[in-house]
PDB file of C-alpha atoms and ligand atoms in Angstrom:
ATOM      1  CA  MET A   2       0.178  -0.147  -0.251  1.00 93.00           C
ATOM      2  CA  THR A   3       1.017   3.594  -0.900  1.00 97.00           C
ATOM      3  CA  LEU A   4       1.371   6.407   1.723  1.00 98.00           C
ATOM      4  CA  HIS A   5      -1.163   8.130  -0.802  1.00 98.00           C
ATOM      5  CA  GLU A   6      -3.267   5.120  -0.274  1.00 98.00           C
ATOM      6  CA  ILE A   7      -3.184   5.242   3.624  1.00 98.00           C
ATOM      7  CA  ALA A   8      -3.773   8.744   3.413  1.00 98.00           C
ATOM      8  CA  ASN A   9      -7.121   7.855   1.714  1.00 98.00           C
ATOM      9  CA  LYS A  10      -7.892   5.418   4.262  1.00 98.00           C
ATOM     10  CA  ILE A  11      -7.368   7.986   6.883  1.00 98.00           C
ATOM     11  CA  LEU A  12      -9.373  10.255   5.068  1.00 98.00           C
ATOM     12  CA  GLN A  13     -12.606   8.115   5.415  1.00 98.00           C
ATOM     13  CA  MET A  14     -12.171   8.101   9.289  1.00 98.00           C
ATOM     14  CA  ASN A  15     -13.253  10.220  11.319  1.00 98.00           C
ATOM     15  CA  LYS A  16     -12.557   9.494  15.289  1.00 98.00           C
ATOM     16  CA  ILE A  17      -9.118   8.486  15.145  1.00 98.00           C
ATOM     17  CA  GLY A  18      -6.962   7.343  17.794  1.00 98.00           C
ATOM     18  CA  ILE A  19      -3.047   7.806  17.603  1.00 98.00           C
ATOM     19  CA  THR A  20      -0.678   5.299  19.445  1.00 98.00           C
ATOM     20  CA  PHE A  21       2.913   3.816  19.558  1.00 98.00           C
ATOM     21  CA  HIS A  22       5.439   1.559  21.154  1.00 96.00           C
ATOM     22  CA  VAL A  23       5.395   1.315  24.606  1.00 94.00           C
ATOM     23  CA  SER A  24       8.045   3.145  26.480  1.00 91.00           C
ATOM     24  CA  PRO A  25       8.160   5.720  23.679  1.00 95.00           C
ATOM     25  CA  ASP A  26      11.008   7.357  22.463  1.00 95.00           C
ATOM     26  CA  GLY A  27      11.600  10.839  20.514  1.00 97.00           C
ATOM     27  CA  ASP A  28      10.358   9.512  17.413  1.00 98.00           C
ATOM     28  CA  ALA A  29       7.706   7.523  18.680  1.00 98.00           C
ATOM     29  CA  ALA A  30       6.394  10.543  20.870  1.00 98.00           C
ATOM     30  CA  GLY A  31       7.065  13.075  17.948  1.00 98.00           C
ATOM     31  CA  SER A  32       5.496  11.307  15.610  1.00 98.00           C
ATOM     32  CA  VAL A  33       2.260  10.986  17.389  1.00 98.00           C
ATOM     33  CA  LEU A  34       2.239  14.283  18.836  1.00 98.00           C
ATOM     34  CA  SER A  35       1.986  15.538  15.446  1.00 98.00           C
ATOM     35  CA  LEU A  36       0.295  13.367  13.928  1.00 98.00           C
ATOM     36  CA  CYS A  37      -2.601  14.123  16.175  1.00 98.00           C
ATOM     37  CA  GLN A  38      -2.135  17.944  15.678  1.00 98.00           C
ATOM     38  CA  ALA A  39      -2.391  17.708  11.953  1.00 98.00           C
ATOM     39  CA  LEU A  40      -5.485  15.771  11.501  1.00 98.00           C
ATOM     40  CA  ARG A  41      -7.053  18.199  14.452  1.00 98.00           C
ATOM     41  CA  LYS A  42      -6.241  20.788  11.885  1.00 98.00           C
ATOM     42  CA  ILE A  43      -7.874  18.764   9.056  1.00 98.00           C
ATOM     43  CA  GLY A  44     -11.024  18.448  11.173  1.00 98.00           C
ATOM     44  CA  LYS A  45     -10.612  14.699  12.613  1.00 98.00           C
ATOM     45  CA  GLU A  46     -11.286  13.755  15.764  1.00 98.00           C
ATOM     46  CA  ALA A  47      -8.275  12.932  16.907  1.00 98.00           C
ATOM     47  CA  TYR A  48      -6.790  12.041  19.971  1.00 98.00           C
ATOM     48  CA  MET A  49      -3.812   9.792  21.373  1.00 98.00           C
ATOM     49  CA  ILE A  50      -3.522   6.453  23.291  1.00 98.00           C
ATOM     50  CA  SER A  51      -1.005   5.547  25.400  1.00 98.00           C
ATOM     51  CA  LYS A  52      -0.287   3.355  28.570  1.00 97.00           C
ATOM     52  CA  ASP A  53       2.687   5.114  29.840  1.00 94.00           C
ATOM     53  CA  ALA A  54       3.423   9.081  30.853  1.00 94.00           C
ATOM     54  CA  ILE A  55       5.790  10.597  28.452  1.00 93.00           C
ATOM     55  CA  SER A  56       9.377  10.807  29.464  1.00 91.00           C
ATOM     56  CA  TYR A  57      10.371  13.970  31.401  1.00 90.00           C
ATOM     57  CA  ASN A  58      12.963  15.329  28.771  1.00 93.00           C
ATOM     58  CA  LEU A  59      10.281  14.984  26.201  1.00 96.00           C
ATOM     59  CA  SER A  60       7.617  16.736  28.192  1.00 96.00           C
ATOM     60  CA  PHE A  61       8.799  19.996  26.547  1.00 97.00           C
ATOM     61  CA  LEU A  62       6.781  18.868  23.354  1.00 98.00           C
ATOM     62  CA  PRO A  63       3.425  20.857  22.364  1.00 96.00           C
ATOM     63  CA  PHE A  64       0.467  18.884  23.753  1.00 96.00           C
ATOM     64  CA  SER A  65       2.661  16.035  25.538  1.00 97.00           C
ATOM     65  CA  ASN A  66       1.197  16.680  28.681  1.00 95.00           C
ATOM     66  CA  MET A  67      -2.027  14.723  27.186  1.00 95.00           C
ATOM     67  CA  LEU A  68      -0.007  11.906  26.762  1.00 96.00           C
ATOM     68  CA  ASN A  69      -0.201  10.709  30.878  1.00 93.00           C
ATOM     69  CA  GLY A  70      -0.892   7.234  30.507  1.00 94.00           C
ATOM     70  CA  GLU A  71      -4.571   7.770  31.633  1.00 95.00           C
ATOM     71  CA  CYS A  72      -6.568   7.128  27.738  1.00 97.00           C
ATOM     72  CA  VAL A  73      -4.929   3.330  27.207  1.00 98.00           C
ATOM     73  CA  LYS A  74      -7.486   1.933  24.551  1.00 98.00           C
ATOM     74  CA  PRO A  75      -9.682   3.407  21.654  1.00 98.00           C
ATOM     75  CA  LYS A  76     -12.807   5.616  23.118  1.00 98.00           C
ATOM     76  CA  ASP A  77     -16.194   4.795  22.163  1.00 97.00           C
ATOM     77  CA  GLY A  78     -17.251   5.222  18.397  1.00 98.00           C
ATOM     78  CA  THR A  79     -13.216   4.815  17.165  1.00 98.00           C
ATOM     79  CA  ASP A  80     -13.409   4.155  13.444  1.00 98.00           C
ATOM     80  CA  CYS A  81      -9.354   3.604  13.037  1.00 98.00           C
ATOM     81  CA  VAL A  82      -6.506   3.459  15.418  1.00 98.00           C
ATOM     82  CA  ILE A  83      -3.041   4.568  13.548  1.00 98.00           C
ATOM     83  CA  ILE A  84      -0.034   2.733  15.194  1.00 98.00           C
ATOM     84  CA  LEU A  85       3.553   4.368  14.634  1.00 98.00           C
ATOM     85  CA  ASP A  86       6.997   3.528  15.164  1.00 98.00           C
ATOM     86  CA  CYS A  87       6.037   0.072  16.471  1.00 97.00           C
ATOM     87  CA  GLY A  88       7.481  -3.260  14.888  1.00 95.00           C
ATOM     88  CA  ASN A  89       5.116  -5.435  16.797  1.00 93.00           C
ATOM     89  CA  LYS A  90       1.660  -6.449  18.153  1.00 95.00           C
ATOM     90  CA  GLU A  91       3.074  -7.553  21.801  1.00 93.00           C
ATOM     91  CA  ARG A  92       4.646  -3.883  21.803  1.00 94.00           C
ATOM     92  CA  ILE A  93       1.645  -1.492  21.013  1.00 98.00           C
ATOM     93  CA  SER A  94       0.819   1.183  23.584  1.00 98.00           C
ATOM     94  CA  ALA A  95      -2.768   0.627  23.653  1.00 98.00           C
ATOM     95  CA  GLU A  96      -5.170  -2.088  24.444  1.00 98.00           C
ATOM     96  CA  LEU A  97      -7.045  -3.366  21.355  1.00 98.00           C
ATOM     97  CA  ASP A  98      -8.119  -6.891  22.212  1.00 96.00           C
ATOM     98  CA  ASN A  99     -12.146  -5.638  22.008  1.00 96.00           C
ATOM     99  CA  PHE A 100     -11.544  -2.869  18.926  1.00 98.00           C
ATOM    100  CA  LYS A 101     -13.310  -4.002  15.972  1.00 97.00           C
ATOM    101  CA  GLY A 102     -12.489  -0.715  13.582  1.00 98.00           C
ATOM    102  CA  THR A 103      -9.770  -0.299  11.555  1.00 98.00           C
ATOM    103  CA  VAL A 104      -5.962  -0.986  12.522  1.00 98.00           C
ATOM    104  CA  ILE A 105      -3.465   1.201  10.659  1.00 98.00           C
ATOM    105  CA  ASN A 106       0.313   0.425  11.434  1.00 98.00           C
ATOM    106  CA  ILE A 107       3.213   3.245   9.529  1.00 98.00           C
ATOM    107  CA  ASP A 108       6.757   2.501  10.813  1.00 98.00           C
ATOM    108  CA  HIS A 109      10.293   2.387   9.678  1.00 97.00           C
ATOM    109  CA  HIS A 110      11.334  -0.802  11.545  1.00 95.00           C
ATOM    110  CA  MET A 111      12.807  -3.587   9.353  1.00 92.00           C
ATOM    111  CA  SER A 112      11.349  -5.956  11.896  1.00 90.00           C
ATOM    112  CA  ASN A 113       7.908  -4.665  11.582  1.00 95.00           C
ATOM    113  CA  ASP A 114       5.694  -7.699  11.448  1.00 94.00           C
ATOM    114  CA  LEU A 115       2.424  -6.025   9.643  1.00 97.00           C
ATOM    115  CA  TYR A 116       0.186  -6.678  11.933  1.00 97.00           C
ATOM    116  CA  GLY A 117      -2.306  -3.923  10.636  1.00 98.00           C
ATOM    117  CA  ASP A 118      -5.348  -3.663   8.373  1.00 98.00           C
ATOM    118  CA  PHE A 119      -3.244  -1.207   6.430  1.00 98.00           C
ATOM    119  CA  ASN A 120       0.287  -1.381   6.449  1.00 98.00           C
ATOM    120  CA  TYR A 121       3.187   1.235   5.170  1.00 98.00           C
ATOM    121  CA  VAL A 122       6.882   0.408   6.722  1.00 98.00           C
ATOM    122  CA  ASP A 123       9.794   2.000   4.805  1.00 98.00           C
ATOM    123  CA  VAL A 124      12.941   1.066   6.246  1.00 96.00           C
ATOM    124  CA  ASN A 125      14.681   3.633   4.813  1.00 97.00           C
ATOM    125  CA  ALA A 126      13.217   6.292   6.523  1.00 98.00           C
ATOM    126  CA  ALA A 127      15.451   7.405   9.385  1.00 97.00           C
ATOM    127  CA  ALA A 128      12.556   8.155  11.684  1.00 98.00           C
ATOM    128  CA  THR A 129       8.719   7.422  11.418  1.00 98.00           C
ATOM    129  CA  ALA A 130       8.578  11.006  11.428  1.00 98.00           C
ATOM    130  CA  GLU A 131      10.127  11.238   7.934  1.00 98.00           C
ATOM    131  CA  ILE A 132       6.707   9.064   6.872  1.00 98.00           C
ATOM    132  CA  ILE A 133       4.756  11.171   9.083  1.00 98.00           C
ATOM    133  CA  TYR A 134       5.804  14.536   7.173  1.00 98.00           C
ATOM    134  CA  GLU A 135       5.377  13.102   4.278  1.00 98.00           C
ATOM    135  CA  LEU A 136       1.959  12.089   5.079  1.00 98.00           C
ATOM    136  CA  ILE A 137       0.948  15.337   6.988  1.00 98.00           C
ATOM    137  CA  ASN A 138       2.148  16.909   3.430  1.00 98.00           C
ATOM    138  CA  ILE A 139      -0.171  14.424   1.429  1.00 98.00           C
ATOM    139  CA  LEU A 140      -3.329  15.404   4.071  1.00 98.00           C
ATOM    140  CA  ASN A 141      -2.895  18.977   3.443  1.00 98.00           C
ATOM    141  CA  ALA A 142      -2.605  19.455   6.694  1.00 98.00           C
ATOM    142  CA  PRO A 143      -0.807  22.939   7.269  1.00 97.00           C
ATOM    143  CA  MET A 144       2.265  22.770   9.150  1.00 97.00           C
ATOM    144  CA  ASP A 145       3.307  25.004  11.974  1.00 98.00           C
ATOM    145  CA  SER A 146       5.889  25.503  14.855  1.00 98.00           C
ATOM    146  CA  ASP A 147       4.157  23.430  17.304  1.00 98.00           C
ATOM    147  CA  ILE A 148       4.296  20.135  14.411  1.00 98.00           C
ATOM    148  CA  ALA A 149       7.691  21.032  13.231  1.00 98.00           C
ATOM    149  CA  ARG A 150       9.124  20.791  16.793  1.00 98.00           C
ATOM    150  CA  CYS A 151       7.822  17.633  17.467  1.00 98.00           C
ATOM    151  CA  LEU A 152       9.039  15.968  13.927  1.00 98.00           C
ATOM    152  CA  TYR A 153      12.372  17.868  14.397  1.00 98.00           C
ATOM    153  CA  THR A 154      12.579  16.253  17.525  1.00 98.00           C
ATOM    154  CA  SER A 155      12.044  12.533  15.873  1.00 98.00           C
ATOM    155  CA  LEU A 156      14.448  12.938  13.654  1.00 98.00           C
ATOM    156  CA  VAL A 157      16.992  14.166  15.895  1.00 98.00           C
ATOM    157  CA  THR A 158      16.679  11.431  18.304  1.00 96.00           C
ATOM    158  CA  ASP A 159      16.386   8.621  15.630  1.00 96.00           C
ATOM    159  CA  THR A 160      19.784   9.844  13.846  1.00 96.00           C
ATOM    160  CA  GLY A 161      21.755  10.451  17.215  1.00 93.00           C
ATOM    161  CA  SER A 162      21.541  14.187  16.233  1.00 96.00           C
ATOM    162  CA  PHE A 163      21.914  13.820  12.749  1.00 97.00           C
ATOM    163  CA  ARG A 164      25.070  11.560  12.824  1.00 92.00           C
ATOM    164  CA  HIS A 165      23.834   7.574  12.676  1.00 90.00           C
ATOM    165  CA  SER A 166      24.252   6.235   8.780  1.00 90.00           C
ATOM    166  CA  ASN A 167      20.375   5.930   8.719  1.00 94.00           C
ATOM    167  CA  ALA A 168      20.370  10.352   8.134  1.00 97.00           C
ATOM    168  CA  THR A 169      19.988  10.553   4.464  1.00 97.00           C
ATOM    169  CA  THR A 170      19.496  13.481   2.157  1.00 98.00           C
ATOM    170  CA  THR A 171      15.668  13.410   2.913  1.00 98.00           C
ATOM    171  CA  THR A 172      16.413  13.726   6.626  1.00 98.00           C
ATOM    172  CA  HIS A 173      18.600  16.474   6.192  1.00 98.00           C
ATOM    173  CA  ILE A 174      15.823  18.184   3.420  1.00 98.00           C
ATOM    174  CA  ILE A 175      13.067  17.484   6.144  1.00 98.00           C
ATOM    175  CA  ALA A 176      14.971  19.213   8.717  1.00 98.00           C
ATOM    176  CA  SER A 177      15.378  22.333   6.968  1.00 98.00           C
ATOM    177  CA  GLU A 178      11.987  22.692   5.690  1.00 98.00           C
ATOM    178  CA  LEU A 179      11.030  21.783   9.643  1.00 98.00           C
ATOM    179  CA  LEU A 180      13.560  24.890  10.827  1.00 98.00           C
ATOM    180  CA  LYS A 181      11.501  27.312   8.617  1.00 98.00           C
ATOM    181  CA  PHE A 182       9.122  27.198  10.876  1.00 98.00           C
ATOM    182  CA  ASN A 183      11.407  29.376  13.717  1.00 96.00           C
ATOM    183  CA  ILE A 184      11.657  26.468  15.790  1.00 98.00           C
ATOM    184  CA  SER A 185      14.797  26.809  17.840  1.00 97.00           C
ATOM    185  CA  HIS A 186      17.080  23.471  16.883  1.00 97.00           C
ATOM    186  CA  SER A 187      19.761  24.547  20.010  1.00 98.00           C
ATOM    187  CA  ASP A 188      16.890  24.366  22.685  1.00 98.00           C
ATOM    188  CA  ILE A 189      15.417  21.107  21.514  1.00 98.00           C
ATOM    189  CA  HIS A 190      18.781  19.360  21.705  1.00 97.00           C
ATOM    190  CA  SER A 191      19.150  20.850  25.353  1.00 97.00           C
ATOM    191  CA  ASN A 192      15.886  19.658  26.084  1.00 97.00           C
ATOM    192  CA  ILE A 193      16.145  16.603  25.033  1.00 96.00           C
ATOM    193  CA  PHE A 194      20.372  15.609  26.072  1.00 94.00           C
ATOM    194  CA  ASP A 195      21.045  18.283  28.664  1.00 95.00           C
ATOM    195  CA  ASN A 196      18.127  16.887  30.879  1.00 92.00           C
ATOM    196  CA  LYS A 197      19.232  14.042  32.865  1.00 92.00           C
ATOM    197  CA  PRO A 198      19.023  13.194  36.540  1.00 91.00           C
ATOM    198  CA  TYR A 199      21.849  13.542  38.531  1.00 93.00           C
ATOM    199  CA  GLU A 200      21.899   9.580  39.126  1.00 94.00           C
ATOM    200  CA  LYS A 201      21.951   9.151  35.429  1.00 94.00           C
ATOM    201  CA  LEU A 202      25.417  10.289  35.414  1.00 95.00           C
ATOM    202  CA  LYS A 203      26.279   8.300  38.129  1.00 95.00           C
ATOM    203  CA  LEU A 204      24.789   5.260  36.623  1.00 97.00           C
ATOM    204  CA  THR A 205      26.476   6.013  33.181  1.00 97.00           C
ATOM    205  CA  GLY A 206      29.931   6.509  34.917  1.00 97.00           C
ATOM    206  CA  TYR A 207      29.557   3.092  36.796  1.00 97.00           C
ATOM    207  CA  VAL A 208      28.457   1.309  33.648  1.00 97.00           C
ATOM    208  CA  LEU A 209      31.062   2.658  31.322  1.00 98.00           C
ATOM    209  CA  SER A 210      33.771   2.086  34.173  1.00 98.00           C
ATOM    210  CA  ASN A 211      32.912  -1.712  33.847  1.00 98.00           C
ATOM    211  CA  THR A 212      32.403  -1.760  30.453  1.00 98.00           C
ATOM    212  CA  GLU A 213      34.398  -4.959  28.972  1.00 98.00           C
ATOM    213  CA  LEU A 214      35.864  -5.431  25.117  1.00 98.00           C
ATOM    214  CA  MET A 215      35.572  -8.955  23.348  1.00 98.00           C
ATOM    215  CA  PHE A 216      36.300 -10.037  20.172  1.00 98.00           C
ATOM    216  CA  ASP A 217      39.898  -8.395  19.644  1.00 98.00           C
ATOM    217  CA  GLY A 218      38.176  -4.933  20.972  1.00 98.00           C
ATOM    218  CA  LYS A 219      35.433  -5.052  18.237  1.00 98.00           C
ATOM    219  CA  LEU A 220      33.028  -5.640  20.621  1.00 98.00           C
ATOM    220  CA  ALA A 221      31.696  -3.234  24.026  1.00 98.00           C
ATOM    221  CA  VAL A 222      30.001  -5.216  26.472  1.00 98.00           C
ATOM    222  CA  MET A 223      28.307  -3.295  29.216  1.00 98.00           C
ATOM    223  CA  GLU A 224      25.429  -4.327  31.835  1.00 98.00           C
ATOM    224  CA  ILE A 225      23.159  -3.230  34.479  1.00 98.00           C
ATOM    225  CA  SER A 226      21.622  -5.259  37.035  1.00 97.00           C
ATOM    226  CA  LYS A 227      18.656  -4.418  39.481  1.00 95.00           C
ATOM    227  CA  ASP A 228      21.458  -4.380  41.939  1.00 95.00           C
ATOM    228  CA  ILE A 229      23.242  -1.565  41.037  1.00 95.00           C
ATOM    229  CA  LEU A 230      20.032   0.831  39.950  1.00 95.00           C
ATOM    230  CA  ASN A 231      18.516   0.165  43.465  1.00 94.00           C
ATOM    231  CA  LYS A 232      21.840   1.144  44.854  1.00 94.00           C
ATOM    232  CA  LEU A 233      21.527   4.183  43.133  1.00 92.00           C
ATOM    233  CA  ASN A 234      17.808   4.220  44.112  1.00 91.00           C
ATOM    234  CA  MET A 235      16.603   5.122  40.346  1.00 89.00           C
ATOM    235  CA  ILE A 236      13.960   4.100  37.947  1.00 86.00           C
ATOM    236  CA  LEU A 237      15.628   4.035  34.099  1.00 86.00           C
ATOM    237  CA  ASP A 238      13.446   4.713  31.646  1.00 79.00           C
ATOM    238  CA  ASP A 239      15.605   5.113  28.640  1.00 84.00           C
ATOM    239  CA  SER A 240      19.265   3.785  28.696  1.00 89.00           C
ATOM    240  CA  SER A 241      20.091   4.000  24.795  1.00 88.00           C
ATOM    241  CA  ASP A 242      22.367   7.214  25.499  1.00 91.00           C
ATOM    242  CA  ILE A 243      24.513   4.868  27.434  1.00 96.00           C
ATOM    243  CA  ILE A 244      25.083   1.940  24.987  1.00 96.00           C
ATOM    244  CA  SER A 245      25.901   4.426  22.589  1.00 93.00           C
ATOM    245  CA  GLN A 246      28.976   5.537  24.000  1.00 96.00           C
ATOM    246  CA  GLY A 247      30.562   2.153  23.568  1.00 97.00           C
ATOM    247  CA  LEU A 248      30.688   2.900  19.983  1.00 96.00           C
ATOM    248  CA  GLN A 249      33.231   5.823  21.066  1.00 96.00           C
ATOM    249  CA  ILE A 250      35.928   3.401  21.516  1.00 98.00           C
ATOM    250  CA  ARG A 251      38.734   3.562  18.899  1.00 98.00           C
ATOM    251  CA  GLY A 252      38.313  -0.323  17.156  1.00 98.00           C
ATOM    252  CA  VAL A 253      34.784  -0.868  18.330  1.00 98.00           C
ATOM    253  CA  GLU A 254      32.375  -2.173  15.858  1.00 98.00           C
ATOM    254  CA  GLY A 255      29.412  -3.375  18.341  1.00 98.00           C
ATOM    255  CA  SER A 256      28.357  -2.596  21.356  1.00 98.00           C
ATOM    256  CA  VAL A 257      25.771  -4.360  23.729  1.00 98.00           C
ATOM    257  CA  LEU A 258      23.900  -3.857  26.696  1.00 98.00           C
ATOM    258  CA  PHE A 259      22.231  -6.295  28.921  1.00 98.00           C
ATOM    259  CA  ARG A 260      19.859  -5.062  31.318  1.00 97.00           C
ATOM    260  CA  GLU A 261      18.400  -6.643  34.383  1.00 97.00           C
ATOM    261  CA  VAL A 262      14.673  -6.108  34.643  1.00 95.00           C
ATOM    262  CA  ASP A 263      11.652  -7.910  36.185  1.00 94.00           C
ATOM    263  CA  GLY A 264      11.201 -11.534  34.291  1.00 95.00           C
ATOM    264  CA  GLY A 265      14.010 -11.368  32.561  1.00 97.00           C
ATOM    265  CA  VAL A 266      16.880  -9.438  30.480  1.00 98.00           C
ATOM    266  CA  LYS A 267      16.765  -6.787  28.107  1.00 97.00           C
ATOM    267  CA  VAL A 268      19.142  -6.567  25.581  1.00 98.00           C
ATOM    268  CA  SER A 269      20.233  -3.498  23.308  1.00 97.00           C
ATOM    269  CA  LEU A 270      22.768  -3.703  20.376  1.00 98.00           C
ATOM    270  CA  ARG A 271      24.098  -0.930  18.654  1.00 97.00           C
ATOM    271  CA  SER A 272      26.639  -1.075  15.504  1.00 97.00           C
ATOM    272  CA  LYS A 273      29.010   1.270  13.230  1.00 95.00           C
ATOM    273  CA  LYS A 274      29.784  -0.150   9.942  1.00 94.00           C
ATOM    274  CA  TYR A 275      29.004  -3.624   8.998  1.00 97.00           C
ATOM    275  CA  LEU A 276      27.803  -5.753  12.192  1.00 97.00           C
ATOM    276  CA  ASN A 277      23.667  -6.435  11.358  1.00 97.00           C
ATOM    277  CA  VAL A 278      22.356  -6.227  14.676  1.00 97.00           C
ATOM    278  CA  ASN A 279      18.770  -6.767  13.510  1.00 96.00           C
ATOM    279  CA  LYS A 280      20.015 -10.345  12.193  1.00 97.00           C
ATOM    280  CA  VAL A 281      21.322 -11.374  15.698  1.00 98.00           C
ATOM    281  CA  ALA A 282      18.623  -9.861  17.828  1.00 97.00           C
ATOM    282  CA  SER A 283      16.006 -11.809  15.109  1.00 96.00           C
ATOM    283  CA  VAL A 284      17.337 -15.186  16.288  1.00 98.00           C
ATOM    284  CA  PHE A 285      16.085 -14.582  19.904  1.00 98.00           C
ATOM    285  CA  GLY A 286      12.889 -12.940  18.781  1.00 95.00           C
ATOM    286  CA  GLY A 287      13.926  -9.437  18.450  1.00 94.00           C
ATOM    287  CA  GLY A 288      14.757  -6.582  15.802  1.00 92.00           C
ATOM    288  CA  GLY A 289      14.781  -3.418  15.004  1.00 92.00           C
ATOM    289  CA  HIS A 290      17.368  -2.000  12.955  1.00 91.00           C
ATOM    290  CA  VAL A 291      20.453  -3.041  11.163  1.00 94.00           C
ATOM    291  CA  ARG A 292      22.155  -0.670  13.057  1.00 94.00           C
ATOM    292  CA  ALA A 293      20.150  -0.671  16.552  1.00 94.00           C
ATOM    293  CA  SER A 294      17.752  -3.709  17.695  1.00 95.00           C
ATOM    294  CA  GLY A 295      16.691  -5.076  20.971  1.00 95.00           C
ATOM    295  CA  ILE A 296      15.735  -8.483  22.392  1.00 97.00           C
ATOM    296  CA  THR A 297      13.434  -8.954  25.392  1.00 96.00           C
ATOM    297  CA  MET A 298      14.461 -13.009  27.140  1.00 98.00           C
ATOM    298  CA  LYS A 299      12.034 -13.881  29.568  1.00 97.00           C
ATOM    299  CA  ASP A 300      12.949 -15.595  32.595  1.00 97.00           C
ATOM    300  CA  ILE A 301      16.605 -15.617  32.022  1.00 98.00           C
ATOM    301  CA  SER A 302      19.642 -14.582  34.025  1.00 97.00           C
ATOM    302  CA  LEU A 303      22.043 -11.775  33.205  1.00 97.00           C
ATOM    303  CA  GLU A 304      24.932 -14.668  32.977  1.00 97.00           C
ATOM    304  CA  GLU A 305      22.413 -17.091  30.832  1.00 98.00           C
ATOM    305  CA  ALA A 306      21.320 -13.874  28.530  1.00 98.00           C
ATOM    306  CA  LYS A 307      25.219 -12.701  28.045  1.00 98.00           C
ATOM    307  CA  LYS A 308      26.447 -16.345  27.371  1.00 98.00           C
ATOM    308  CA  LEU A 309      23.546 -17.003  24.468  1.00 98.00           C
ATOM    309  CA  VAL A 310      23.867 -13.106  22.934  1.00 98.00           C
ATOM    310  CA  LEU A 311      27.360 -12.728  23.122  1.00 98.00           C
ATOM    311  CA  ASN A 312      28.171 -16.323  20.933  1.00 98.00           C
ATOM    312  CA  GLN A 313      25.841 -15.255  18.263  1.00 98.00           C
ATOM    313  CA  ILE A 314      27.534 -11.727  17.906  1.00 98.00           C
ATOM    314  CA  LYS A 315      30.619 -13.964  17.760  1.00 98.00           C
ATOM    315  CA  GLU A 316      29.311 -15.821  14.592  1.00 95.00           C
ATOM    316  CA  GLU A 317      28.492 -12.094  12.775  1.00 95.00           C
ATOM    317  CA  ILE A 318      31.053  -9.902  14.034  1.00 95.00           C
TER     318      ILE A 318
HETATM  319 MN1   MN B 429      11.663   5.149  15.163  1.00 83.92          MN
END
């Protein structure tokens, strides 16, 4: 299905719920917030569904206070739910079991399992927000600075401030179009990145000083146990900034972070140039992108998870 066809489907709907993946990152939040505003501008009864409240560093985004974790399922009379930036059904941040309306899935994850009635997945888009920018244009919804700030935030977060290899000419062209709406890219950057709790820096220091190098220095291995989080008395919502620091080491191709959670281990994977971390993750039922992927492993210890995943990386690196 083309994006024009998706746009035509949306135009046929009136009451529209929009959601994303659980634990929304900048791309998920920015995409949902911008599409919701755009749909309201063309007269749709659009609203957002989210099981989580938005994280602190994204709370500067316009209308983000409406993402408070209170609306967790479609409201009565909803024609359609649009799911953004979410690769699989299990991660959708909405209860859709009793929903009889249309489900539209718009995403850029390679591992997307096409769970929607209508699906649009563009793996070449650096962020889902790139697709949403185009969709907003097709829908003829007027762009404004609020929408532009949300979309720009998505681009910044999913491209690591335009430095990952996923950032294309298109990404930069869209960014420059958004900047025409008089938004401050510097303020956006500060809000996202210079906004960490003190404990987060302490944790980062701890994780970094315990990072190990494996496979001739090509892989940085990090871990976060429940123990250390308890010691620092903190709840960790996002560890993507920690894992990416592993890639700063000279000669390193990949970085992996094992994090102990209730009922198992979460594994994050990043790479620089050739290691296909999506391939590694898919072996364990995870996925994402070629340079950034994740796995959730249930009923397993930190040590067991490390053994299994590191063995798989050894094959690929
Ligand atoms: Mn994304």
